[in-house]
Amino acid sequence: MDEKGYESLKIENIVASGVIADAIDLENVSDKIKNCELNTKRFPGAVYRIEKPKIASLIFSSGKVVLTGIRNNQDLHDGLGIIMQSLRDA
C-alpha cells in the first residue's frame, strides 16, 4: 500500500448541531419560510434548505437544529445567521 497521508484528504462536509431556541412553531415556520418543508408523517422536523452557502438544516420543535453541507467555519457562521434571521422573521 502506497500511503498518501493527510495531504490527500479534504473536508467535504461538516455537520453542526445545537439548541437555538426554547421552542419553535414548525407549522408557522414552514408556512412562512421559502424552501422550508414540513411533513410530520414522514419526519418530526422541518427541512430548510438555503442556497448560499448551500446548507440543509433540520429544525425541531424542541429548538434543536442540525446543519449539514457545511464546508468551513465561514459557511457555518453565514448559514446559521441566515437561518436564525429567517426564523425571527417567520
PDB file of N, CA and C in Angstrom:
ATOM      1  N   MET A   1       0.847  -1.174   0.000  1.00  0.00           N
ATOM      2  CA  MET A   1       0.000   0.000   0.000  1.00  0.00           C
ATOM      3  C   MET A   1       0.891   1.235   0.000  1.00  0.00           C
ATOM      4  N   ASP A   2       0.613   2.142  -0.922  1.00  0.00           N
ATOM      5  CA  ASP A   2       1.344   3.399  -1.009  1.00  0.00           C
ATOM      6  C   ASP A   2       0.566   4.453  -0.224  1.00  0.00           C
ATOM      7  N   GLU A   3       1.066   4.860   0.932  1.00  0.00           N
ATOM      8  CA  GLU A   3       0.363   5.809   1.789  1.00  0.00           C
ATOM      9  C   GLU A   3       0.543   7.237   1.299  1.00  0.00           C
ATOM     10  N   LYS A   4      -0.564   7.964   1.223  1.00  0.00           N
ATOM     11  CA  LYS A   4      -0.549   9.358   0.777  1.00  0.00           C
ATOM     12  C   LYS A   4      -0.532  10.322   1.959  1.00  0.00           C
ATOM     13  N   GLY A   5      -1.097   9.907   3.086  1.00  0.00           N
ATOM     14  CA  GLY A   5      -1.128  10.770   4.258  1.00  0.00           C
ATOM     15  C   GLY A   5      -2.249  11.795   4.202  1.00  0.00           C
ATOM     16  N   TYR A   6      -2.177  12.745   5.111  1.00  0.00           N
ATOM     17  CA  TYR A   6      -3.227  13.748   5.252  1.00  0.00           C
ATOM     18  C   TYR A   6      -3.324  14.694   4.057  1.00  0.00           C
ATOM     19  N   GLU A   7      -2.264  14.849   3.294  1.00  0.00           N
ATOM     20  CA  GLU A   7      -2.287  15.772   2.168  1.00  0.00           C
ATOM     21  C   GLU A   7      -3.363  15.425   1.150  1.00  0.00           C
ATOM     22  N   SER A   8      -3.715  14.152   1.054  1.00  0.00           N
ATOM     23  CA  SER A   8      -4.707  13.726   0.068  1.00  0.00           C
ATOM     24  C   SER A   8      -6.144  13.880   0.577  1.00  0.00           C
ATOM     25  N   LEU A   9      -6.323  14.252   1.834  1.00  0.00           N
ATOM     26  CA  LEU A   9      -7.658  14.378   2.414  1.00  0.00           C
ATOM     27  C   LEU A   9      -8.123  15.829   2.378  1.00  0.00           C
ATOM     28  N   LYS A  10      -9.434  16.005   2.188  1.00  0.00           N
ATOM     29  CA  LYS A  10     -10.005  17.342   2.292  1.00  0.00           C
ATOM     30  C   LYS A  10     -11.380  17.237   2.932  1.00  0.00           C
ATOM     31  N   ILE A  11     -11.774  18.289   3.602  1.00  0.00           N
ATOM     32  CA  ILE A  11     -13.079  18.317   4.260  1.00  0.00           C
ATOM     33  C   ILE A  11     -14.146  18.512   3.195  1.00  0.00           C
ATOM     34  N   GLU A  12     -15.115  17.616   3.169  1.00  0.00           N
ATOM     35  CA  GLU A  12     -16.207  17.668   2.202  1.00  0.00           C
ATOM     36  C   GLU A  12     -17.503  18.152   2.836  1.00  0.00           C
ATOM     37  N   ASN A  13     -17.718  17.807   4.097  1.00  0.00           N
ATOM     38  CA  ASN A  13     -18.996  18.084   4.728  1.00  0.00           C
ATOM     39  C   ASN A  13     -18.811  18.137   6.238  1.00  0.00           C
ATOM     40  N   ILE A  14     -19.312  19.197   6.835  1.00  0.00           N
ATOM     41  CA  ILE A  14     -19.295  19.330   8.290  1.00  0.00           C
ATOM     42  C   ILE A  14     -20.746  19.316   8.759  1.00  0.00           C
ATOM     43  N   VAL A  15     -21.008  18.655   9.861  1.00  0.00           N
ATOM     44  CA  VAL A  15     -22.334  18.635  10.467  1.00  0.00           C
ATOM     45  C   VAL A  15     -22.244  19.352  11.806  1.00  0.00           C
ATOM     46  N   ALA A  16     -23.161  20.286  12.026  1.00  0.00           N
ATOM     47  CA  ALA A  16     -23.201  21.020  13.289  1.00  0.00           C
ATOM     48  C   ALA A  16     -24.588  20.852  13.896  1.00  0.00           C
ATOM     49  N   SER A  17     -24.649  20.738  15.210  1.00  0.00           N
ATOM     50  CA  SER A  17     -25.950  20.611  15.870  1.00  0.00           C
ATOM     51  C   SER A  17     -25.932  21.377  17.176  1.00  0.00           C
ATOM     52  N   GLY A  18     -27.119  21.791  17.597  1.00  0.00           N
ATOM     53  CA  GLY A  18     -27.222  22.510  18.854  1.00  0.00           C
ATOM     54  C   GLY A  18     -28.642  22.980  19.094  1.00  0.00           C
ATOM     55  N   VAL A  19     -28.813  23.733  20.155  1.00  0.00           N
ATOM     56  CA  VAL A  19     -30.117  24.286  20.528  1.00  0.00           C
ATOM     57  C   VAL A  19     -30.081  25.783  20.233  1.00  0.00           C
ATOM     58  N   ILE A  20     -31.055  26.261  19.447  1.00  0.00           N
ATOM     59  CA  ILE A  20     -31.079  27.675  19.078  1.00  0.00           C
ATOM     60  C   ILE A  20     -32.269  28.425  19.673  1.00  0.00           C
ATOM     61  N   ALA A  21     -33.223  27.704  20.282  1.00  0.00           N
ATOM     62  CA  ALA A  21     -34.408  28.326  20.872  1.00  0.00           C
ATOM     63  C   ALA A  21     -35.021  27.367  21.885  1.00  0.00           C
ATOM     64  N   ASP A  22     -35.918  27.901  22.710  1.00  0.00           N
ATOM     65  CA  ASP A  22     -36.629  27.049  23.667  1.00  0.00           C
ATOM     66  C   ASP A  22     -37.665  26.180  22.964  1.00  0.00           C
ATOM     67  N   ALA A  23     -38.344  26.766  21.987  1.00  0.00           N
ATOM     68  CA  ALA A  23     -39.361  26.044  21.216  1.00  0.00           C
ATOM     69  C   ALA A  23     -39.527  26.748  19.875  1.00  0.00           C
ATOM     70  N   ILE A  24     -39.903  25.984  18.852  1.00  0.00           N
ATOM     71  CA  ILE A  24     -40.107  26.542  17.514  1.00  0.00           C
ATOM     72  C   ILE A  24     -41.427  26.012  16.970  1.00  0.00           C
ATOM     73  N   ASP A  25     -42.268  26.917  16.481  1.00  0.00           N
ATOM     74  CA  ASP A  25     -43.546  26.555  15.875  1.00  0.00           C
ATOM     75  C   ASP A  25     -43.285  26.131  14.431  1.00  0.00           C
ATOM     76  N   LEU A  26     -43.161  24.845  14.207  1.00  0.00           N
ATOM     77  CA  LEU A  26     -42.792  24.334  12.893  1.00  0.00           C
ATOM     78  C   LEU A  26     -43.852  24.601  11.829  1.00  0.00           C
ATOM     79  N   GLU A  27     -45.114  24.574  12.202  1.00  0.00           N
ATOM     80  CA  GLU A  27     -46.189  24.860  11.237  1.00  0.00           C
ATOM     81  C   GLU A  27     -46.033  26.280  10.704  1.00  0.00           C
ATOM     82  N   ASN A  28     -45.839  27.227  11.605  1.00  0.00           N
ATOM     83  CA  ASN A  28     -45.668  28.628  11.224  1.00  0.00           C
ATOM     84  C   ASN A  28     -44.419  28.812  10.367  1.00  0.00           C
ATOM     85  N   VAL A  29     -43.329  28.218  10.804  1.00  0.00           N
ATOM     86  CA  VAL A  29     -42.057  28.344  10.097  1.00  0.00           C
ATOM     87  C   VAL A  29     -42.172  27.795   8.678  1.00  0.00           C
ATOM     88  N   SER A  30     -42.759  26.618   8.534  1.00  0.00           N
ATOM     89  CA  SER A  30     -42.846  26.005   7.201  1.00  0.00           C
ATOM     90  C   SER A  30     -43.798  26.770   6.287  1.00  0.00           C
ATOM     91  N   ASP A  31     -44.798  27.428   6.859  1.00  0.00           N
ATOM     92  CA  ASP A  31     -45.722  28.232   6.053  1.00  0.00           C
ATOM     93  C   ASP A  31     -45.078  29.522   5.560  1.00  0.00           C
ATOM     94  N   LYS A  32     -44.219  30.115   6.379  1.00  0.00           N
ATOM     95  CA  LYS A  32     -43.711  31.456   6.081  1.00  0.00           C
ATOM     96  C   LYS A  32     -42.325  31.508   5.460  1.00  0.00           C
ATOM     97  N   ILE A  33     -41.561  30.430   5.549  1.00  0.00           N
ATOM     98  CA  ILE A  33     -40.195  30.455   5.023  1.00  0.00           C
ATOM     99  C   ILE A  33     -40.135  29.668   3.718  1.00  0.00           C
ATOM    100  N   LYS A  34     -39.650  30.339   2.681  1.00  0.00           N
ATOM    101  CA  LYS A  34     -39.458  29.685   1.386  1.00  0.00           C
ATOM    102  C   LYS A  34     -38.392  28.597   1.541  1.00  0.00           C
ATOM    103  N   ASN A  35     -38.548  27.509   0.827  1.00  0.00           N
ATOM    104  CA  ASN A  35     -37.614  26.368   0.859  1.00  0.00           C
ATOM    105  C   ASN A  35     -37.601  25.642   2.202  1.00  0.00           C
ATOM    106  N   CYS A  36     -38.676  25.783   2.965  1.00  0.00           N
ATOM    107  CA  CYS A  36     -38.793  25.071   4.240  1.00  0.00           C
ATOM    108  C   CYS A  36     -39.971  24.103   4.123  1.00  0.00           C
ATOM    109  N   GLU A  37     -39.702  22.831   4.354  1.00  0.00           N
ATOM    110  CA  GLU A  37     -40.719  21.792   4.189  1.00  0.00           C
ATOM    111  C   GLU A  37     -41.007  21.110   5.519  1.00  0.00           C
ATOM    112  N   LEU A  38     -42.273  20.780   5.728  1.00  0.00           N
ATOM    113  CA  LEU A  38     -42.673  20.053   6.929  1.00  0.00           C
ATOM    114  C   LEU A  38     -43.650  18.959   6.524  1.00  0.00           C
ATOM    115  N   ASN A  39     -43.308  17.734   6.861  1.00  0.00           N
ATOM    116  CA  ASN A  39     -44.187  16.590   6.631  1.00  0.00           C
ATOM    117  C   ASN A  39     -44.047  15.689   7.856  1.00  0.00           C
ATOM    118  N   THR A  40     -44.838  15.962   8.879  1.00  0.00           N
ATOM    119  CA  THR A  40     -44.692  15.262  10.159  1.00  0.00           C
ATOM    120  C   THR A  40     -45.042  13.778  10.079  1.00  0.00           C
ATOM    121  N   LYS A  41     -45.697  13.361   9.008  1.00  0.00           N
ATOM    122  CA  LYS A  41     -45.971  11.929   8.848  1.00  0.00           C
ATOM    123  C   LYS A  41     -44.702  11.165   8.488  1.00  0.00           C
ATOM    124  N   ARG A  42     -43.750  11.866   7.873  1.00  0.00           N
ATOM    125  CA  ARG A  42     -42.505  11.217   7.449  1.00  0.00           C
ATOM    126  C   ARG A  42     -41.319  11.536   8.344  1.00  0.00           C
ATOM    127  N   PHE A  43     -41.323  12.752   8.947  1.00  0.00           N
ATOM    128  CA  PHE A  43     -40.165  13.194   9.726  1.00  0.00           C
ATOM    129  C   PHE A  43     -40.632  14.239  10.735  1.00  0.00           C
ATOM    130  N   PRO A  44     -40.137  14.201  11.969  1.00  0.00           N
ATOM    131  CA  PRO A  44     -40.647  15.095  13.013  1.00  0.00           C
ATOM    132  C   PRO A  44     -40.131  16.531  12.960  1.00  0.00           C
ATOM    133  N   GLY A  45     -39.279  16.848  12.005  1.00  0.00           N
ATOM    134  CA  GLY A  45     -38.731  18.204  11.930  1.00  0.00           C
ATOM    135  C   GLY A  45     -38.976  18.837  10.577  1.00  0.00           C
ATOM    136  N   ALA A  46     -38.724  20.138  10.523  1.00  0.00           N
ATOM    137  CA  ALA A  46     -38.799  20.872   9.261  1.00  0.00           C
ATOM    138  C   ALA A  46     -37.436  20.806   8.584  1.00  0.00           C
ATOM    139  N   VAL A  47     -37.449  20.745   7.274  1.00  0.00           N
ATOM    140  CA  VAL A  47     -36.214  20.749   6.492  1.00  0.00           C
ATOM    141  C   VAL A  47     -36.148  22.094   5.771  1.00  0.00           C
ATOM    142  N   TYR A  48     -35.115  22.861   6.069  1.00  0.00           N
ATOM    143  CA  TYR A  48     -34.943  24.190   5.478  1.00  0.00           C
ATOM    144  C   TYR A  48     -33.624  24.211   4.728  1.00  0.00           C
ATOM    145  N   ARG A  49     -33.712  24.469   3.428  1.00  0.00           N
ATOM    146  CA  ARG A  49     -32.515  24.499   2.585  1.00  0.00           C
ATOM    147  C   ARG A  49     -32.222  25.932   2.161  1.00  0.00           C
ATOM    148  N   ILE A  50     -30.972  26.338   2.318  1.00  0.00           N
ATOM    149  CA  ILE A  50     -30.554  27.639   1.809  1.00  0.00           C
ATOM    150  C   ILE A  50     -29.535  27.404   0.698  1.00  0.00           C
ATOM    151  N   GLU A  51     -29.463  28.353  -0.221  1.00  0.00           N
ATOM    152  CA  GLU A  51     -28.630  28.187  -1.411  1.00  0.00           C
ATOM    153  C   GLU A  51     -27.194  28.667  -1.231  1.00  0.00           C
ATOM    154  N   LYS A  52     -27.013  29.792  -0.530  1.00  0.00           N
ATOM    155  CA  LYS A  52     -25.667  30.346  -0.409  1.00  0.00           C
ATOM    156  C   LYS A  52     -25.438  30.789   1.017  1.00  0.00           C
ATOM    157  N   PRO A  53     -24.637  30.113   1.773  1.00  0.00           N
ATOM    158  CA  PRO A  53     -23.958  28.878   1.410  1.00  0.00           C
ATOM    159  C   PRO A  53     -24.963  27.719   1.346  1.00  0.00           C
ATOM    160  N   LYS A  54     -24.640  26.714   0.576  1.00  0.00           N
ATOM    161  CA  LYS A  54     -25.563  25.589   0.377  1.00  0.00           C
ATOM    162  C   LYS A  54     -25.563  24.716   1.629  1.00  0.00           C
ATOM    163  N   ILE A  55     -26.628  24.871   2.421  1.00  0.00           N
ATOM    164  CA  ILE A  55     -26.758  24.153   3.692  1.00  0.00           C
ATOM    165  C   ILE A  55     -28.187  23.641   3.825  1.00  0.00           C
ATOM    166  N   ALA A  56     -28.327  22.436   4.324  1.00  0.00           N
ATOM    167  CA  ALA A  56     -29.637  21.898   4.679  1.00  0.00           C
ATOM    168  C   ALA A  56     -29.715  21.867   6.198  1.00  0.00           C
ATOM    169  N   SER A  57     -30.827  22.349   6.726  1.00  0.00           N
ATOM    170  CA  SER A  57     -30.986  22.338   8.177  1.00  0.00           C
ATOM    171  C   SER A  57     -32.233  21.551   8.552  1.00  0.00           C
ATOM    172  N   LEU A  58     -32.110  20.798   9.616  1.00  0.00           N
ATOM    173  CA  LEU A  58     -33.234  20.085  10.208  1.00  0.00           C
ATOM    174  C   LEU A  58     -33.596  20.853  11.464  1.00  0.00           C
ATOM    175  N   ILE A  59     -34.815  21.342  11.520  1.00  0.00           N
ATOM    176  CA  ILE A  59     -35.256  22.180  12.629  1.00  0.00           C
ATOM    177  C   ILE A  59     -36.358  21.440  13.370  1.00  0.00           C
ATOM    178  N   PHE A  60     -36.210  21.332  14.685  1.00  0.00           N
ATOM    179  CA  PHE A  60     -37.159  20.586  15.501  1.00  0.00           C
ATOM    180  C   PHE A  60     -37.918  21.524  16.433  1.00  0.00           C
ATOM    181  N   SER A  61     -39.141  21.138  16.793  1.00  0.00           N
ATOM    182  CA  SER A  61     -39.977  21.972  17.657  1.00  0.00           C
ATOM    183  C   SER A  61     -39.343  22.203  19.021  1.00  0.00           C
ATOM    184  N   SER A  62     -38.452  21.334  19.436  1.00  0.00           N
ATOM    185  CA  SER A  62     -37.759  21.472  20.721  1.00  0.00           C
ATOM    186  C   SER A  62     -36.747  22.615  20.717  1.00  0.00           C
ATOM    187  N   GLY A  63     -36.474  23.173  19.530  1.00  0.00           N
ATOM    188  CA  GLY A  63     -35.469  24.227  19.416  1.00  0.00           C
ATOM    189  C   GLY A  63     -34.120  23.716  18.955  1.00  0.00           C
ATOM    190  N   LYS A  64     -34.027  22.411  18.782  1.00  0.00           N
ATOM    191  CA  LYS A  64     -32.767  21.834  18.306  1.00  0.00           C
ATOM    192  C   LYS A  64     -32.677  21.965  16.790  1.00  0.00           C
ATOM    193  N   VAL A  65     -31.438  22.064  16.303  1.00  0.00           N
ATOM    194  CA  VAL A  65     -31.201  22.186  14.872  1.00  0.00           C
ATOM    195  C   VAL A  65     -29.967  21.375  14.498  1.00  0.00           C
ATOM    196  N   VAL A  66     -29.998  20.802  13.294  1.00  0.00           N
ATOM    197  CA  VAL A  66     -28.850  20.089  12.739  1.00  0.00           C
ATOM    198  C   VAL A  66     -28.587  20.702  11.368  1.00  0.00           C
ATOM    199  N   LEU A  67     -27.367  21.153  11.136  1.00  0.00           N
ATOM    200  CA  LEU A  67     -26.983  21.757   9.865  1.00  0.00           C
ATOM    201  C   LEU A  67     -26.027  20.821   9.146  1.00  0.00           C
ATOM    202  N   THR A  68     -26.284  20.559   7.873  1.00  0.00           N
ATOM    203  CA  THR A  68     -25.413  19.685   7.088  1.00  0.00           C
ATOM    204  C   THR A  68     -25.017  20.383   5.791  1.00  0.00           C
ATOM    205  N   GLY A  69     -23.917  19.939   5.221  1.00  0.00           N
ATOM    206  CA  GLY A  69     -23.443  20.509   3.975  1.00  0.00           C
ATOM    207  C   GLY A  69     -22.458  21.642   4.167  1.00  0.00           C
ATOM    208  N   ILE A  70     -22.093  21.906   5.399  1.00  0.00           N
ATOM    209  CA  ILE A  70     -21.167  22.994   5.717  1.00  0.00           C
ATOM    210  C   ILE A  70     -19.777  22.618   5.218  1.00  0.00           C
ATOM    211  N   ARG A  71     -19.094  23.561   4.594  1.00  0.00           N
ATOM    212  CA  ARG A  71     -17.750  23.310   4.061  1.00  0.00           C
ATOM    213  C   ARG A  71     -16.642  23.869   4.951  1.00  0.00           C
ATOM    214  N   ASN A  72     -16.960  24.944   5.703  1.00  0.00           N
ATOM    215  CA  ASN A  72     -15.939  25.586   6.533  1.00  0.00           C
ATOM    216  C   ASN A  72     -16.618  26.438   7.607  1.00  0.00           C
ATOM    217  N   ASN A  73     -15.819  27.034   8.482  1.00  0.00           N
ATOM    218  CA  ASN A  73     -16.366  27.831   9.583  1.00  0.00           C
ATOM    219  C   ASN A  73     -17.147  29.041   9.083  1.00  0.00           C
ATOM    220  N   GLN A  74     -16.698  29.640   7.993  1.00  0.00           N
ATOM    221  CA  GLN A  74     -17.410  30.806   7.459  1.00  0.00           C
ATOM    222  C   GLN A  74     -18.794  30.419   6.969  1.00  0.00           C
ATOM    223  N   ASP A  75     -18.921  29.269   6.297  1.00  0.00           N
ATOM    224  CA  ASP A  75     -20.237  28.777   5.870  1.00  0.00           C
ATOM    225  C   ASP A  75     -21.148  28.559   7.071  1.00  0.00           C
ATOM    226  N   LEU A  76     -20.605  28.004   8.142  1.00  0.00           N
ATOM    227  CA  LEU A  76     -21.395  27.787   9.358  1.00  0.00           C
ATOM    228  C   LEU A  76     -21.894  29.117   9.901  1.00  0.00           C
ATOM    229  N   HIS A  77     -21.010  30.074  10.025  1.00  0.00           N
ATOM    230  CA  HIS A  77     -21.368  31.396  10.553  1.00  0.00           C
ATOM    231  C   HIS A  77     -22.425  32.066   9.672  1.00  0.00           C
ATOM    232  N   ASP A  78     -22.177  32.111   8.369  1.00  0.00           N
ATOM    233  CA  ASP A  78     -23.108  32.764   7.448  1.00  0.00           C
ATOM    234  C   ASP A  78     -24.443  32.029   7.381  1.00  0.00           C
ATOM    235  N   GLY A  79     -24.392  30.713   7.260  1.00  0.00           N
ATOM    236  CA  GLY A  79     -25.611  29.922   7.151  1.00  0.00           C
ATOM    237  C   GLY A  79     -26.476  29.998   8.396  1.00  0.00           C
ATOM    238  N   LEU A  80     -25.858  29.898   9.555  1.00  0.00           N
ATOM    239  CA  LEU A  80     -26.628  29.984  10.799  1.00  0.00           C
ATOM    240  C   LEU A  80     -27.252  31.364  10.941  1.00  0.00           C
ATOM    241  N   GLY A  81     -26.538  32.394  10.521  1.00  0.00           N
ATOM    242  CA  GLY A  81     -27.094  33.748  10.557  1.00  0.00           C
ATOM    243  C   GLY A  81     -28.338  33.869   9.696  1.00  0.00           C
ATOM    244  N   ILE A  82     -28.295  33.309   8.501  1.00  0.00           N
ATOM    245  CA  ILE A  82     -29.450  33.340   7.596  1.00  0.00           C
ATOM    246  C   ILE A  82     -30.616  32.561   8.194  1.00  0.00           C
ATOM    247  N   ILE A  83     -30.336  31.395   8.725  1.00  0.00           N
ATOM    248  CA  ILE A  83     -31.383  30.556   9.316  1.00  0.00           C
ATOM    249  C   ILE A  83     -32.020  31.251  10.515  1.00  0.00           C
ATOM    250  N   MET A  84     -31.198  31.810  11.393  1.00  0.00           N
ATOM    251  CA  MET A  84     -31.732  32.494  12.579  1.00  0.00           C
ATOM    252  C   MET A  84     -32.590  33.692  12.175  1.00  0.00           C
ATOM    253  N   GLN A  85     -32.142  34.475  11.197  1.00  0.00           N
ATOM    254  CA  GLN A  85     -32.925  35.633  10.756  1.00  0.00           C
ATOM    255  C   GLN A  85     -34.241  35.192  10.129  1.00  0.00           C
ATOM    256  N   SER A  86     -34.222  34.129   9.354  1.00  0.00           N
ATOM    257  CA  SER A  86     -35.453  33.610   8.754  1.00  0.00           C
ATOM    258  C   SER A  86     -36.438  33.169   9.829  1.00  0.00           C
ATOM    259  N   LEU A  87     -35.938  32.518  10.863  1.00  0.00           N
ATOM    260  CA  LEU A  87     -36.814  32.074  11.954  1.00  0.00           C
ATOM    261  C   LEU A  87     -37.381  33.268  12.716  1.00  0.00           C
ATOM    262  N   ARG A  88     -36.575  34.298  12.939  1.00  0.00           N
ATOM    263  CA  ARG A  88     -37.069  35.504  13.623  1.00  0.00           C
ATOM    264  C   ARG A  88     -38.159  36.190  12.803  1.00  0.00           C
ATOM    265  N   ASP A  89     -37.981  36.221  11.483  1.00  0.00           N
ATOM    266  CA  ASP A  89     -38.934  36.902  10.604  1.00  0.00           C
ATOM    267  C   ASP A  89     -40.227  36.117  10.403  1.00  0.00           C
ATOM    268  N   ALA A  90     -40.213  34.831  10.697  1.00  0.00           N
ATOM    269  CA  ALA A  90     -41.394  33.978  10.451  1.00  0.00           C
ATOM    270  C   ALA A  90     -42.511  34.264  11.444  1.00  0.00           C
TER     271      ALA A  90
END
